[in-house]
Amino acid sequence: MSNYNWLLSLCVIIMSTKIFSIISRRAQLPQVVGALMAGLFFGPAVLGALTLHYFGVQFCLLPSELLTRLAELGVIVIMFTAGMETNLEELKASGKVGFVVALTGVIVPLGMGAGLMYVFDRGANLISAIFIGAVLTATSVSITVETLKELGKMSTKVGNTTLAAALIDDILGLICLTIITGIAGEDVNLTLVFAKIAGFFVFISAVGYLYNKFMKWSDHVQAQRNLRRYPVMGFAFCLFMAWASETLFGIADIIGAFAAGMIIAMAPKGQYIASKFDTIAYLLLTPIFFANIGLEVTLPTMSYHLVIFTIALVVVSVISKLGGCGIGAKLCGFSNRQSYQVGLGMVCRGEVALIVAGKGMSMNLISEDYLGPIVIMIIVCTIITPIVLKASFKGQDDVAGDTMFEDKFMLEEQADEFEEDLYRRRSLLASRTME
Amino acid sequence: MSNYNWLLSLCVIIMSTKIFSIISRRAQLPQVVGALMAGLFFGPAVLGALTLHYFGVQFCLLPSELLTRLAELGVIVIMFTAGMETNLEELKASGKVGFVVALTGVIVPLGMGAGLMYVFDRGANLISAIFIGAVLTATSVSITVETLKELGKMSTKVGNTTLAAALIDDILGLICLTIITGIAGEDVNLTLVFAKIAGFFVFISAVGYLYNKFMKWSDHVQAQRNLRRYPVMGFAFCLFMAWASETLFGIADIIGAFAAGMIIAMAPKGQYIASKFDTIAYLLLTPIFFANIGLEVTLPTMSYHLVIFTIALVVVSVISKLGGCGIGAKLCGFSNRQSYQVGLGMVCRGEVALIVAGKGMSMNLISEDYLGPIVIMIIVCTIITPIVLKASFKGQDDVAGDTMFEDKFMLEEQADEFEEDLYRRRSLLASRTME
């Protein structure tokens, strides 16, 4: 008989993320913070360290291939639904501003990160220093998206700009990494990278056009007999696009999933498909995604020197991104408050930072000692972003109304009850037709 | 960068199971058959063998840890929802009949299987022969459940009896295996096994009582503010029960999940929770479960002798289960047709047969040559059961009405449209409350 502990792990993750989220909300924090904390608590960082200390045995949840894959699937579904909720026209409108924000948001952290490394380690060569800067460039859009969704701010000017900037940021980060590794001596063809990015845009335009045509044809030809096939095909399309963007164009899978979401939302049955991914996300995939981030953390034993560096890295990562993106937004005519909110939304770092760090280590450009500080920087940014972002919208809610928020809440509640009622009727209908 | 092929695998599985299911339905076959065929087609058995033959490279989907785990999660969710749809009172009413059907359905295949082995291989000792018989005892309830659900026959007398018998069958199979391995010399304590089974029933009764109490209290205390927590907690409960039954009582995880489903359905909010698992099942987990069965098949190269044995094994496995269970049902006063339907429902074999076979091989009681025939037997039983079972209900539909079925279909369609409408209103409400 095989080992069944994975069932218990899933059980603990799903239950604890929910309980921690409820506690978070009671404490006026975004629920995302609770989900992150749950992983941190039940993982090696807290429970593992405690049990090791007191009982001599490390008893905690550990990352596994299954959890990692499900977490990847989770972030793909988060970006897919974000894509389905994004209005292309509005995103286009935010495109220019987004580009400026992304650009300043890459240049400032790159410079400040390199400067920090130079100050901290006089022996470091320029390329190593720039690599630490490069680690700070890429925003992790998924946590910001989830927080903006939770606050109901996805479709605002700030939300759209942040999203556009974070998407462009990923591409800039990629180019940045390519240039640096190119300079560092590896044989990377810059032209090829640009060609691939251009190819990607041609690809999604073509696929989007074909998908739209096909769905319009299918909508005409077929009776609406069986609606289930639409979400199923939509999901398969999302997975294909995620795979294709990574494998064919070297662009992050989540960007492919996002594009798939936008394409589906614009075609017939888009809204119906979008309505179906809510349950799968909150029941299984999103909790695992957030908890898994916490699980990956093992607090390393660090020298005094490294602790100082860690603190400095955290401060620089927050200030540089907030400042860089804030300046960009301000240049584009945003108010001070809006610029601050856009900057905050971009502070989150994620797996791209780890990928860059891993690349640097494999090229012997940065020492493995720096992995600890980088992981801590990611965690701190990830936890403070939702908290401060929520707080930054606070005043605004007071103006337009906490009552509004309450209203939305009550409406959702009504819709839930309505849905429950619908289900009852449906089963009644089904049972009536049986013998 | 890691390998992204798993995304493509998931995409192909989700898409192909849907397409094959649609084709199945057009051909008047149950959709489950299509899903099984999809795995068989894209797996090593067909596409793998074809590409190996024509191109010299094996290009096909392969089983992986991720797919295996997701398939396990899939069968757990199938049994969990089956539990939520089961009426305990009706199941109790079917309990006695179910026990008789299960008992005759274990004894006849055990005897016939052992007889076959004895005829086929004169050198086989009694224990080896009985082992082959034991492989034929355990019914795989999940495929039958899925087919009965699809046909809308879960809540009929035949459906309930089949379900009860299949559940008891699992426990009998377990006892049977324990006795045989005990006789074969391993030190297995029979009293302990019975104590564990009794313990399991005490455990689910106690947990069920506590869960019900807790939900009633929670229903009183909490406002209905946030309904999402109920399905989330229900899912965590299901996973816990699946884990607990395997780990604490040595009883199959799917039985624990089934018990969790029954417990939840009887407590407050049960119907609401049940309504939420539909999407996650059909979008992700069920397709993977069925496709994975097909993927596991690699057609072995077999001697002429083994081919004959395989054919004989398939015939014996179908006849013995159909006959054994049919006689049991007939003894309990079922009509000929109903007895036939119950017997058919029990023909399906699954992972338990493989577990028994694996156990026998690890104890050197049966040769590894027999794995091929056993796998083919499982596949054939799995594919023919839904087809013949659907056909066996055919006449009945004509009496009570194909129109009835059509009716149910149209009502579901209306409900789907209603739901789509609900979603639109909901997003309208949400957008209205934003600034």
mmCIF file of C-alpha atoms in Angstrom, chain A residues 16-38 143 146-147 150-151 282 286-287 290-291 383 386-387 390 405 409 412, chain B residues 225-226 228-229 232:
data_model
loop_
_atom_site.group_PDB
_atom_site.id
_atom_site.type_symbol
_atom_site.label_atom_id
_atom_site.label_comp_id
_atom_site.label_asym_id
_atom_site.label_seq_id
_atom_site.Cartn_x
_atom_site.Cartn_y
_atom_site.Cartn_z
ATOM 1 C CA SER A 16 -5.801 25.958 7.522
ATOM 2 C CA THR A 17 -5.753 28.471 4.650
ATOM 3 C CA LYS A 18 -9.493 28.944 5.166
ATOM 4 C CA ILE A 19 -9.226 29.345 8.946
ATOM 5 C CA PHE A 20 -6.248 31.716 8.658
ATOM 6 C CA SER A 21 -8.101 33.691 5.963
ATOM 7 C CA ILE A 22 -11.125 34.073 8.214
ATOM 8 C CA ILE A 23 -8.863 35.270 11.034
ATOM 9 C CA SER A 24 -7.165 37.686 8.614
ATOM 10 C CA ARG A 25 -10.457 39.160 7.621
ATOM 11 C CA ARG A 26 -11.554 39.586 11.205
ATOM 12 C CA ALA A 27 -8.278 41.468 11.729
ATOM 13 C CA GLN A 28 -9.129 43.696 8.720
ATOM 14 C CA LEU A 29 -6.281 42.208 6.690
ATOM 15 C CA PRO A 30 -6.636 40.798 3.169
ATOM 16 C CA GLN A 31 -7.480 37.087 3.182
ATOM 17 C CA VAL A 32 -4.457 36.409 0.977
ATOM 18 C CA VAL A 33 -2.198 37.209 3.942
ATOM 19 C CA GLY A 34 -3.906 34.523 5.988
ATOM 20 C CA ALA A 35 -3.408 31.949 3.256
ATOM 21 C CA LEU A 36 0.299 32.811 3.031
ATOM 22 C CA MET A 37 0.651 32.647 6.812
ATOM 23 C CA ALA A 38 -0.973 29.212 6.898
ATOM 24 C CA ILE A 143 -0.745 38.160 -5.495
ATOM 25 C CA GLU A 146 -5.804 38.399 -6.030
ATOM 26 C CA THR A 147 -5.725 41.309 -3.575
ATOM 27 C CA GLU A 150 -10.680 40.805 -3.198
ATOM 28 C CA LEU A 151 -10.919 44.572 -2.744
ATOM 29 C CA TYR A 282 -11.263 28.596 -4.155
ATOM 30 C CA THR A 286 -5.739 28.949 -4.887
ATOM 31 C CA PRO A 287 -5.264 27.682 -1.310
ATOM 32 C CA PHE A 290 -0.602 30.500 -1.468
ATOM 33 C CA ALA A 291 0.188 27.857 1.126
ATOM 34 C CA ILE A 383 3.068 39.659 2.913
ATOM 35 C CA PRO A 386 -1.611 43.044 0.321
ATOM 36 C CA ILE A 387 -1.710 44.635 3.778
ATOM 37 C CA LYS A 390 -5.609 47.333 1.297
ATOM 38 C CA PHE A 405 -18.520 47.476 0.314
ATOM 39 C CA PHE A 409 -21.156 41.869 0.331
ATOM 40 C CA GLU A 412 -23.141 38.505 -3.014
ATOM 41 C CA ARG B 225 -22.568 35.765 5.623
ATOM 42 C CA ASN B 226 -20.011 33.770 3.812
ATOM 43 C CA ARG B 228 -17.854 29.605 0.728
ATOM 44 C CA ARG B 229 -16.434 28.231 3.930
ATOM 45 C CA VAL B 232 -14.118 24.279 1.682
#
